[in-house]
mmCIF file of C-alpha atoms in Angstrom:
data_model
loop_
_atom_site.group_PDB
_atom_site.id
_atom_site.type_symbol
_atom_site.label_atom_id
_atom_site.label_comp_id
_atom_site.label_asym_id
_atom_site.label_seq_id
_atom_site.Cartn_x
_atom_site.Cartn_y
_atom_site.Cartn_z
ATOM 1 C CA MET Y 27 7.720 -139.030 -57.684
ATOM 2 C CA ARG Y 28 9.663 -137.202 -60.569
ATOM 3 C CA SER Y 29 9.070 -138.521 -64.725
ATOM 4 C CA PRO Y 30 11.809 -140.245 -66.142
ATOM 5 C CA ALA Y 31 12.104 -137.162 -68.137
ATOM 6 C CA ALA Y 32 13.189 -134.943 -64.885
ATOM 7 C CA GLU Y 33 15.621 -137.776 -64.018
ATOM 8 C CA ARG Y 34 17.335 -138.017 -66.964
ATOM 9 C CA GLY Y 35 17.689 -133.782 -67.242
ATOM 10 C CA ARG Y 36 18.673 -134.193 -63.573
ATOM 11 C CA ALA Y 37 21.663 -136.175 -64.222
ATOM 12 C CA VAL Y 38 22.432 -134.598 -67.154
ATOM 13 C CA ARG Y 39 22.857 -131.178 -65.157
ATOM 14 C CA GLU Y 40 25.012 -132.672 -62.708
ATOM 15 C CA ARG Y 41 27.353 -134.336 -65.315
ATOM 16 C CA LEU Y 42 27.723 -130.948 -66.312
ATOM 17 C CA LEU Y 43 28.503 -129.394 -62.953
ATOM 18 C CA ASN Y 44 30.682 -132.094 -61.752
ATOM 19 C CA ALA Y 45 32.464 -131.613 -65.604
ATOM 20 C CA ALA Y 46 32.848 -128.208 -64.505
ATOM 21 C CA ALA Y 47 34.180 -128.880 -60.933
ATOM 22 C CA GLU Y 48 37.070 -131.031 -62.530
ATOM 23 C CA LEU Y 49 37.908 -128.396 -65.325
ATOM 24 C CA ILE Y 50 38.143 -125.576 -63.619
ATOM 25 C CA PRO Y 51 41.301 -126.561 -61.593
ATOM 26 C CA GLU Y 52 42.879 -128.541 -64.650
ATOM 27 C CA ARG Y 53 42.626 -125.056 -66.754
ATOM 28 C CA GLY Y 54 41.615 -122.382 -64.843
ATOM 29 C CA TRP Y 55 38.249 -120.381 -64.410
ATOM 30 C CA THR Y 56 38.766 -118.631 -67.873
ATOM 31 C CA ALA Y 57 39.944 -121.724 -69.947
ATOM 32 C CA VAL Y 58 36.996 -123.520 -69.505
ATOM 33 C CA SER Y 59 34.124 -123.160 -73.019
ATOM 34 C CA THR Y 60 31.316 -124.521 -73.198
ATOM 35 C CA ARG Y 61 33.099 -127.167 -76.020
ATOM 36 C CA THR Y 62 35.591 -129.065 -73.584
ATOM 37 C CA LEU Y 63 32.612 -128.455 -70.927
ATOM 38 C CA ALA Y 64 29.719 -130.056 -72.832
ATOM 39 C CA GLU Y 65 32.694 -132.577 -73.874
ATOM 40 C CA ARG Y 66 33.800 -133.730 -71.024
ATOM 41 C CA ALA Y 67 30.246 -134.071 -69.741
ATOM 42 C CA GLY Y 68 29.290 -136.229 -72.784
ATOM 43 C CA VAL Y 69 26.898 -133.747 -74.296
ATOM 44 C CA THR Y 70 25.956 -131.446 -76.680
ATOM 45 C CA PRO Y 71 27.401 -127.932 -76.144
ATOM 46 C CA SER Y 72 23.725 -127.087 -76.500
ATOM 47 C CA VAL Y 73 22.455 -128.864 -73.810
ATOM 48 C CA VAL Y 74 24.814 -126.328 -71.438
ATOM 49 C CA HIS Y 75 22.672 -123.668 -72.695
ATOM 50 C CA TYR Y 76 19.534 -125.842 -72.127
ATOM 51 C CA HIS Y 77 20.108 -126.533 -68.194
ATOM 52 C CA PHE Y 78 21.864 -122.928 -67.049
ATOM 53 C CA PRO Y 79 21.868 -119.753 -68.263
ATOM 54 C CA SER Y 80 25.300 -119.063 -69.452
ATOM 55 C CA LEU Y 81 28.468 -120.584 -68.905
ATOM 56 C CA ALA Y 82 29.381 -118.506 -66.326
ATOM 57 C CA SER Y 83 26.489 -119.245 -64.223
ATOM 58 C CA LEU Y 84 27.439 -123.242 -64.721
ATOM 59 C CA LEU Y 85 30.594 -122.374 -63.441
ATOM 60 C CA ASN Y 86 29.712 -120.529 -60.623
ATOM 61 C CA GLU Y 87 27.352 -123.240 -59.326
ATOM 62 C CA ALA Y 88 29.676 -125.681 -59.568
ATOM 63 C CA ALA Y 89 31.957 -123.679 -57.542
ATOM 64 C CA ILE Y 90 29.097 -123.264 -55.192
ATOM 65 C CA SER Y 91 27.922 -126.286 -54.361
ATOM 66 C CA ARG Y 92 31.636 -127.982 -53.584
ATOM 67 C CA MET Y 93 32.198 -124.751 -51.428
ATOM 68 C CA SER Y 94 29.069 -126.042 -49.690
ATOM 69 C CA ALA Y 95 29.622 -129.580 -49.106
ATOM 70 C CA MET Y 96 33.149 -128.692 -47.611
ATOM 71 C CA LEU Y 97 31.900 -126.191 -45.159
ATOM 72 C CA ALA Y 98 29.315 -129.044 -43.881
ATOM 73 C CA GLU Y 99 31.871 -131.516 -43.647
ATOM 74 C CA MET Y 100 33.589 -128.973 -41.701
ATOM 75 C CA ASP Y 101 30.338 -128.423 -39.887
ATOM 76 C CA GLU Y 102 30.273 -131.966 -39.013
ATOM 77 C CA LEU Y 103 33.918 -131.756 -37.739
ATOM 78 C CA LEU Y 104 33.537 -128.930 -35.635
ATOM 79 C CA ALA Y 105 30.049 -130.570 -34.044
ATOM 80 C CA SER Y 106 31.489 -133.556 -33.060
ATOM 81 C CA ALA Y 107 34.497 -131.528 -31.393
ATOM 82 C CA PRO Y 108 33.634 -131.542 -27.703
ATOM 83 C CA GLU Y 109 35.417 -128.469 -26.722
ATOM 84 C CA PRO Y 110 36.646 -125.719 -28.530
ATOM 85 C CA GLY Y 111 40.105 -126.651 -28.482
ATOM 86 C CA ALA Y 112 39.093 -129.385 -30.014
ATOM 87 C CA ALA Y 113 37.029 -127.801 -32.726
ATOM 88 C CA ILE Y 114 39.725 -125.624 -33.148
ATOM 89 C CA GLY Y 115 42.584 -128.534 -34.087
ATOM 90 C CA THR Y 116 40.581 -130.530 -35.946
ATOM 91 C CA MET Y 117 39.898 -127.721 -38.380
ATOM 92 C CA LEU Y 118 43.610 -127.054 -39.110
ATOM 93 C CA ALA Y 119 44.199 -130.891 -38.808
ATOM 94 C CA SER Y 120 41.874 -130.062 -42.213
ATOM 95 C CA VAL Y 121 44.056 -127.951 -43.917
ATOM 96 C CA ASP Y 122 46.524 -131.090 -43.954
ATOM 97 C CA ALA Y 123 43.946 -133.340 -46.085
ATOM 98 C CA TYR Y 124 45.104 -129.982 -48.911
ATOM 99 C CA THR Y 125 48.192 -129.331 -51.114
ATOM 100 C CA GLY Y 126 47.246 -126.548 -51.982
ATOM 101 C CA THR Y 127 47.972 -128.186 -55.634
ATOM 102 C CA ASP Y 128 45.133 -130.463 -55.822
ATOM 103 C CA PRO Y 129 41.958 -130.204 -57.626
ATOM 104 C CA THR Y 130 39.689 -128.545 -53.870
ATOM 105 C CA SER Y 131 42.010 -126.423 -53.747
ATOM 106 C CA LEU Y 132 42.755 -125.184 -56.908
ATOM 107 C CA LEU Y 133 38.698 -124.965 -57.883
ATOM 108 C CA PHE Y 134 38.917 -123.008 -54.625
ATOM 109 C CA VAL Y 135 41.191 -120.633 -55.749
ATOM 110 C CA GLU Y 136 39.981 -119.962 -58.953
ATOM 111 C CA ALA Y 137 36.046 -119.649 -57.537
ATOM 112 C CA TYR Y 138 38.147 -116.380 -55.453
ATOM 113 C CA LEU Y 139 39.686 -115.208 -58.023
ATOM 114 C CA ALA Y 140 36.923 -115.189 -60.859
ATOM 115 C CA SER Y 141 34.685 -113.344 -57.155
ATOM 116 C CA THR Y 142 36.760 -110.675 -57.999
ATOM 117 C CA ARG Y 143 35.273 -109.904 -61.427
ATOM 118 C CA ASP Y 144 31.956 -111.574 -60.972
ATOM 119 C CA ASP Y 145 29.421 -109.280 -58.540
ATOM 120 C CA GLU Y 146 26.927 -112.623 -57.766
ATOM 121 C CA LEU Y 147 30.042 -115.260 -57.772
ATOM 122 C CA ARG Y 148 31.094 -112.818 -54.997
ATOM 123 C CA GLU Y 149 28.161 -112.321 -52.652
ATOM 124 C CA ARG Y 150 27.366 -116.480 -52.840
ATOM 125 C CA ILE Y 151 30.773 -117.492 -51.379
ATOM 126 C CA ALA Y 152 30.481 -114.340 -49.023
ATOM 127 C CA ALA Y 153 27.245 -115.488 -48.001
ATOM 128 C CA LEU Y 154 28.710 -119.378 -47.551
ATOM 129 C CA ILE Y 155 31.876 -117.737 -45.324
ATOM 130 C CA ALA Y 156 29.372 -115.819 -43.205
ATOM 131 C CA GLY Y 157 27.188 -118.588 -42.577
ATOM 132 C CA PHE Y 158 30.228 -120.487 -41.220
ATOM 133 C CA ARG Y 159 31.803 -118.371 -39.477
ATOM 134 C CA GLN Y 160 27.883 -117.596 -37.882
ATOM 135 C CA ARG Y 161 27.790 -120.892 -36.997
ATOM 136 C CA PHE Y 162 31.206 -121.374 -36.196
ATOM 137 C CA GLY Y 163 31.098 -118.530 -34.167
ATOM 138 C CA ALA Y 164 27.938 -120.129 -32.295
ATOM 139 C CA ALA Y 165 29.370 -123.183 -30.801
ATOM 140 C CA LEU Y 166 32.750 -121.192 -30.128
ATOM 141 C CA GLU Y 167 30.219 -118.838 -27.734
ATOM 142 C CA ARG Y 168 28.540 -121.977 -26.911
ATOM 143 C CA HIS Y 169 31.458 -122.773 -24.476
ATOM 144 C CA GLY Y 170 31.977 -119.611 -23.241
ATOM 145 C CA VAL Y 171 34.797 -118.302 -25.595
ATOM 146 C CA PRO Y 172 35.440 -114.684 -25.844
ATOM 147 C CA ALA Y 173 34.904 -112.584 -29.053
ATOM 148 C CA PRO Y 174 33.623 -115.961 -30.356
ATOM 149 C CA TYR Y 175 32.589 -114.518 -33.501
ATOM 150 C CA ALA Y 176 35.422 -112.569 -34.282
ATOM 151 C CA THR Y 177 37.718 -115.736 -33.257
ATOM 152 C CA ALA Y 178 35.698 -117.434 -36.048
ATOM 153 C CA ALA Y 179 36.054 -114.811 -38.337
ATOM 154 C CA VAL Y 180 39.805 -114.840 -37.754
ATOM 155 C CA LEU Y 181 40.607 -118.554 -37.424
ATOM 156 C CA ALA Y 182 38.514 -118.621 -40.779
ATOM 157 C CA ALA Y 183 40.382 -116.375 -42.399
ATOM 158 C CA CYS Y 184 43.196 -118.398 -41.326
ATOM 159 C CA VAL Y 185 42.356 -121.825 -42.967
ATOM 160 C CA ASP Y 186 42.130 -120.054 -46.090
ATOM 161 C CA GLY Y 187 45.158 -118.350 -45.712
ATOM 162 C CA LEU Y 188 46.989 -121.429 -44.770
ATOM 163 C CA LEU Y 189 45.591 -123.666 -48.163
ATOM 164 C CA LEU Y 190 46.449 -120.852 -50.144
ATOM 165 C CA HIS Y 191 50.023 -121.059 -48.744
ATOM 166 C CA ARG Y 192 50.385 -124.182 -49.245
ATOM 167 C CA GLY Y 193 49.833 -124.104 -52.709
ATOM 168 C CA LEU Y 194 53.173 -122.064 -52.379
ATOM 169 C CA GLY Y 195 55.392 -124.439 -50.659
ATOM 170 C CA LEU Y 196 54.108 -123.370 -46.618
ATOM 171 C CA THR Y 197 55.813 -126.495 -44.522
ATOM 172 C CA ALA Y 198 54.844 -125.612 -41.281
ATOM 173 C CA GLY Y 199 54.710 -128.355 -39.698
ATOM 174 C CA ASP Y 200 51.688 -128.353 -37.113
ATOM 175 C CA THR Y 201 49.688 -125.109 -37.452
ATOM 176 C CA SER Y 202 48.071 -125.750 -34.862
ATOM 177 C CA ALA Y 203 50.375 -125.795 -32.313
ATOM 178 C CA VAL Y 204 51.479 -122.280 -33.410
ATOM 179 C CA LEU Y 205 48.079 -121.033 -32.931
ATOM 180 C CA ARG Y 206 47.865 -122.629 -29.427
ATOM 181 C CA ARG Y 207 50.833 -120.694 -28.416
ATOM 182 C CA LEU Y 208 48.920 -117.672 -29.827
ATOM 183 C CA LEU Y 209 45.562 -118.358 -28.286
ATOM 184 C CA PRO Y 210 46.516 -119.580 -24.799
ATOM 185 C CA ASP Y 211 43.050 -120.027 -23.566
ATOM 186 C CA LEU Y 212 42.364 -122.374 -26.069
ATOM 187 C CA ALA Y 213 45.871 -124.683 -25.580
ATOM 188 C CA GLN Y 214 44.419 -124.826 -21.763
ATOM 189 C CA GLU Y 215 41.045 -126.550 -22.114
ATOM 190 C CA GLU Y 216 42.447 -129.420 -24.075
#
Protein backbone atom coordinates (compact mmCIF):
# COMPACT_ATOMS: atom_id res chain seq x y z
CA MET A 1 0.00 0.00 0.00
CA ARG A 2 1.34 3.39 -0.97
CA SER A 3 1.37 6.33 1.36
CA PRO A 4 -0.60 9.47 0.46
CA ALA A 5 2.69 11.31 -0.10
CA ALA A 6 3.90 8.62 -2.49
CA GLU A 7 0.60 8.80 -4.40
CA ARG A 8 0.87 12.60 -4.66
CA GLY A 9 4.43 12.20 -5.92
CA ARG A 10 3.32 9.66 -8.51
CA ALA A 11 0.52 11.97 -9.63
CA VAL A 12 2.91 14.93 -10.00
CA ARG A 13 5.37 12.78 -11.94
CA GLU A 14 2.54 11.69 -14.25
CA ARG A 15 1.45 15.32 -14.78
CA LEU A 16 5.02 16.23 -15.71
CA LEU A 17 5.22 13.36 -18.21
CA ASN A 18 1.86 14.31 -19.74
CA ALA A 19 2.88 17.97 -19.96
CA ALA A 20 6.11 17.01 -21.71
CA ALA A 21 4.24 14.77 -24.16
CA GLU A 22 1.95 17.73 -24.99
CA LEU A 23 4.69 20.34 -25.25
CA ILE A 24 7.12 18.39 -27.43
CA PRO A 25 4.76 18.30 -30.45
CA GLU A 26 3.54 21.86 -29.81
CA ARG A 27 6.91 23.57 -29.47
CA GLY A 28 9.55 21.10 -30.60
CA TRP A 29 11.92 19.10 -28.42
CA THR A 30 14.54 21.82 -27.95
CA ALA A 31 11.99 24.55 -27.19
CA VAL A 32 10.58 22.80 -24.12
CA SER A 33 12.04 24.45 -21.04
CA THR A 34 11.80 23.54 -17.39
CA ARG A 35 9.72 26.66 -16.80
CA THR A 36 7.16 25.98 -19.54
CA LEU A 37 6.95 22.36 -18.50
CA ALA A 38 6.37 23.28 -14.86
CA GLU A 39 3.72 25.83 -15.83
CA ARG A 40 1.87 23.29 -17.98
CA ALA A 41 1.99 20.69 -15.19
CA GLY A 42 0.93 23.24 -12.55
CA VAL A 43 4.07 22.88 -10.41
CA THR A 44 7.12 24.96 -9.59
CA PRO A 45 10.27 24.46 -11.68
CA SER A 46 12.12 22.95 -8.72
CA VAL A 47 9.60 20.09 -8.65
CA VAL A 48 10.71 19.07 -12.16
CA HIS A 49 14.23 18.40 -10.90
CA TYR A 50 12.97 16.74 -7.76
CA HIS A 51 11.28 14.03 -9.86
CA PHE A 52 13.76 13.80 -12.75
CA PRO A 53 17.54 14.21 -12.82
CA SER A 54 17.35 16.53 -15.86
CA LEU A 55 14.94 18.03 -18.34
CA ALA A 56 16.36 15.70 -21.00
CA SER A 57 15.58 12.63 -18.90
CA LEU A 58 12.01 13.84 -18.41
CA LEU A 59 11.53 14.46 -22.15
CA ASN A 60 13.06 11.06 -22.94
CA GLU A 61 10.79 9.29 -20.45
CA ALA A 62 7.69 11.07 -21.82
CA ALA A 63 8.51 10.06 -25.39
CA ILE A 64 9.45 6.49 -24.51
CA SER A 65 6.31 5.94 -22.46
CA ARG A 66 4.08 7.19 -25.31
CA MET A 67 5.95 5.08 -27.85
CA SER A 68 5.65 2.02 -25.58
CA ALA A 69 1.91 2.57 -25.25
CA MET A 70 1.46 2.86 -29.01
CA LEU A 71 3.47 -0.30 -29.67
CA ALA A 72 1.44 -2.15 -27.02
CA GLU A 73 -1.72 -1.14 -28.90
CA MET A 74 -0.13 -2.39 -32.11
CA ASP A 75 0.70 -5.71 -30.40
CA GLU A 76 -2.98 -6.10 -29.45
CA LEU A 77 -4.10 -5.36 -33.02
CA LEU A 78 -1.65 -7.86 -34.46
CA ALA A 79 -2.55 -10.54 -31.91
CA SER A 80 -6.22 -10.31 -32.84
CA ALA A 81 -5.56 -10.83 -36.56
CA PRO A 82 -6.40 -14.37 -37.70
CA GLU A 83 -3.64 -14.57 -40.34
CA PRO A 84 -0.61 -12.58 -41.59
CA GLY A 85 -2.38 -10.71 -44.37
CA ALA A 86 -4.95 -9.41 -41.91
CA ALA A 87 -2.21 -8.52 -39.42
CA ILE A 88 -0.34 -6.50 -42.00
CA GLY A 89 -3.53 -4.89 -43.24
CA THR A 90 -4.44 -3.96 -39.68
CA MET A 91 -1.01 -2.50 -39.06
CA LEU A 92 -1.14 -0.43 -42.23
CA ALA A 93 -4.72 0.67 -41.61
CA SER A 94 -3.62 2.00 -38.22
CA VAL A 95 -1.55 4.59 -40.11
CA ASP A 96 -4.80 6.20 -41.26
CA ALA A 97 -5.43 7.40 -37.69
CA TYR A 98 -2.43 9.73 -37.98
CA THR A 99 -2.09 12.76 -40.23
CA GLY A 100 1.63 13.20 -39.78
CA THR A 101 0.94 16.57 -38.17
CA ASP A 102 -1.10 15.26 -35.24
CA PRO A 103 0.48 15.38 -31.75
CA THR A 104 1.42 11.68 -31.66
CA SER A 105 3.12 11.78 -35.07
CA LEU A 106 4.98 14.96 -34.16
CA LEU A 107 6.07 13.48 -30.83
CA PHE A 108 7.58 10.49 -32.65
CA VAL A 109 9.31 12.67 -35.25
CA GLU A 110 10.72 14.93 -32.54
CA ALA A 111 11.89 11.93 -30.50
CA TYR A 112 13.59 10.34 -33.52
CA LEU A 113 15.32 13.62 -34.30
CA ALA A 114 16.39 14.14 -30.67
CA SER A 115 17.75 10.58 -30.62
CA THR A 116 20.33 11.57 -33.22
CA ARG A 117 21.95 13.71 -30.51
CA ASP A 118 21.17 11.63 -27.42
CA ASP A 119 22.72 8.16 -27.21
CA GLU A 120 20.52 7.03 -24.33
CA LEU A 121 17.33 8.04 -26.13
CA ARG A 122 18.51 6.38 -29.34
CA GLU A 123 19.26 3.14 -27.48
CA ARG A 124 15.88 3.17 -25.75
CA ILE A 125 13.97 3.81 -28.98
CA ALA A 126 16.02 1.18 -30.78
CA ALA A 127 15.22 -1.34 -28.02
CA LEU A 128 11.50 -0.57 -28.25
CA ILE A 129 11.47 -0.96 -32.02
CA ALA A 130 13.62 -4.11 -31.90
CA GLY A 131 11.23 -5.64 -29.36
CA PHE A 132 8.24 -4.82 -31.55
CA ARG A 133 9.93 -6.25 -34.65
CA GLN A 134 10.80 -9.39 -32.70
CA ARG A 135 7.19 -9.87 -31.53
CA PHE A 136 5.83 -9.11 -35.00
CA GLY A 137 8.36 -11.47 -36.60
CA ALA A 138 7.43 -14.25 -34.18
CA ALA A 139 3.77 -13.80 -35.10
CA LEU A 140 4.60 -13.96 -38.80
CA GLU A 141 6.76 -17.05 -38.18
CA ARG A 142 3.88 -18.83 -36.45
CA HIS A 143 1.89 -18.32 -39.65
CA GLY A 144 4.67 -19.69 -41.85
CA VAL A 145 5.65 -16.41 -43.51
CA PRO A 146 9.03 -16.76 -45.23
CA ALA A 147 11.82 -14.63 -43.65
CA PRO A 148 9.41 -13.46 -40.92
CA TYR A 149 11.86 -11.30 -38.96
CA ALA A 150 13.19 -9.52 -42.04
CA THR A 151 9.60 -9.02 -43.21
CA ALA A 152 8.64 -7.57 -39.82
CA ALA A 153 11.63 -5.21 -39.85
CA VAL A 154 10.85 -3.89 -43.33
CA LEU A 155 7.13 -3.51 -42.65
CA ALA A 156 7.79 -1.67 -39.37
CA ALA A 157 10.13 0.68 -41.25
CA CYS A 158 7.44 1.14 -43.92
CA VAL A 159 4.94 2.21 -41.27
CA ASP A 160 7.43 4.72 -39.85
CA GLY A 161 8.08 6.02 -43.35
CA LEU A 162 4.37 6.26 -44.14
CA LEU A 163 3.79 8.29 -40.98
CA LEU A 164 6.65 10.62 -41.86
CA HIS A 165 5.42 11.06 -45.41
CA ARG A 166 1.84 11.68 -44.28
CA GLY A 167 3.17 14.83 -42.62
CA LEU A 168 4.53 15.79 -46.04
CA GLY A 169 1.16 15.30 -47.73
CA LEU A 170 1.14 11.60 -48.74
CA THR A 171 -2.36 10.60 -49.76
CA ALA A 172 -1.66 7.26 -51.43
CA GLY A 173 -5.06 5.87 -50.52
CA ASP A 174 -4.99 2.24 -49.49
CA THR A 175 -1.32 1.63 -48.70
CA SER A 176 -2.06 -1.99 -47.82
CA ALA A 177 -3.21 -2.62 -51.41
CA VAL A 178 0.14 -1.34 -52.70
CA LEU A 179 2.08 -3.61 -50.34
CA ARG A 180 -0.13 -6.58 -51.17
CA ARG A 181 0.82 -6.19 -54.82
CA LEU A 182 4.45 -6.29 -53.72
CA LEU A 183 3.88 -9.24 -51.35
CA PRO A 184 1.73 -11.65 -53.35
CA ASP A 185 2.15 -14.52 -50.84
CA LEU A 186 0.44 -12.45 -48.17
CA ALA A 187 -2.26 -11.23 -50.55
CA GLN A 188 -3.33 -14.84 -51.21
CA GLU A 189 -4.03 -15.47 -47.53
CA GLU A 190 -7.03 -13.17 -47.37
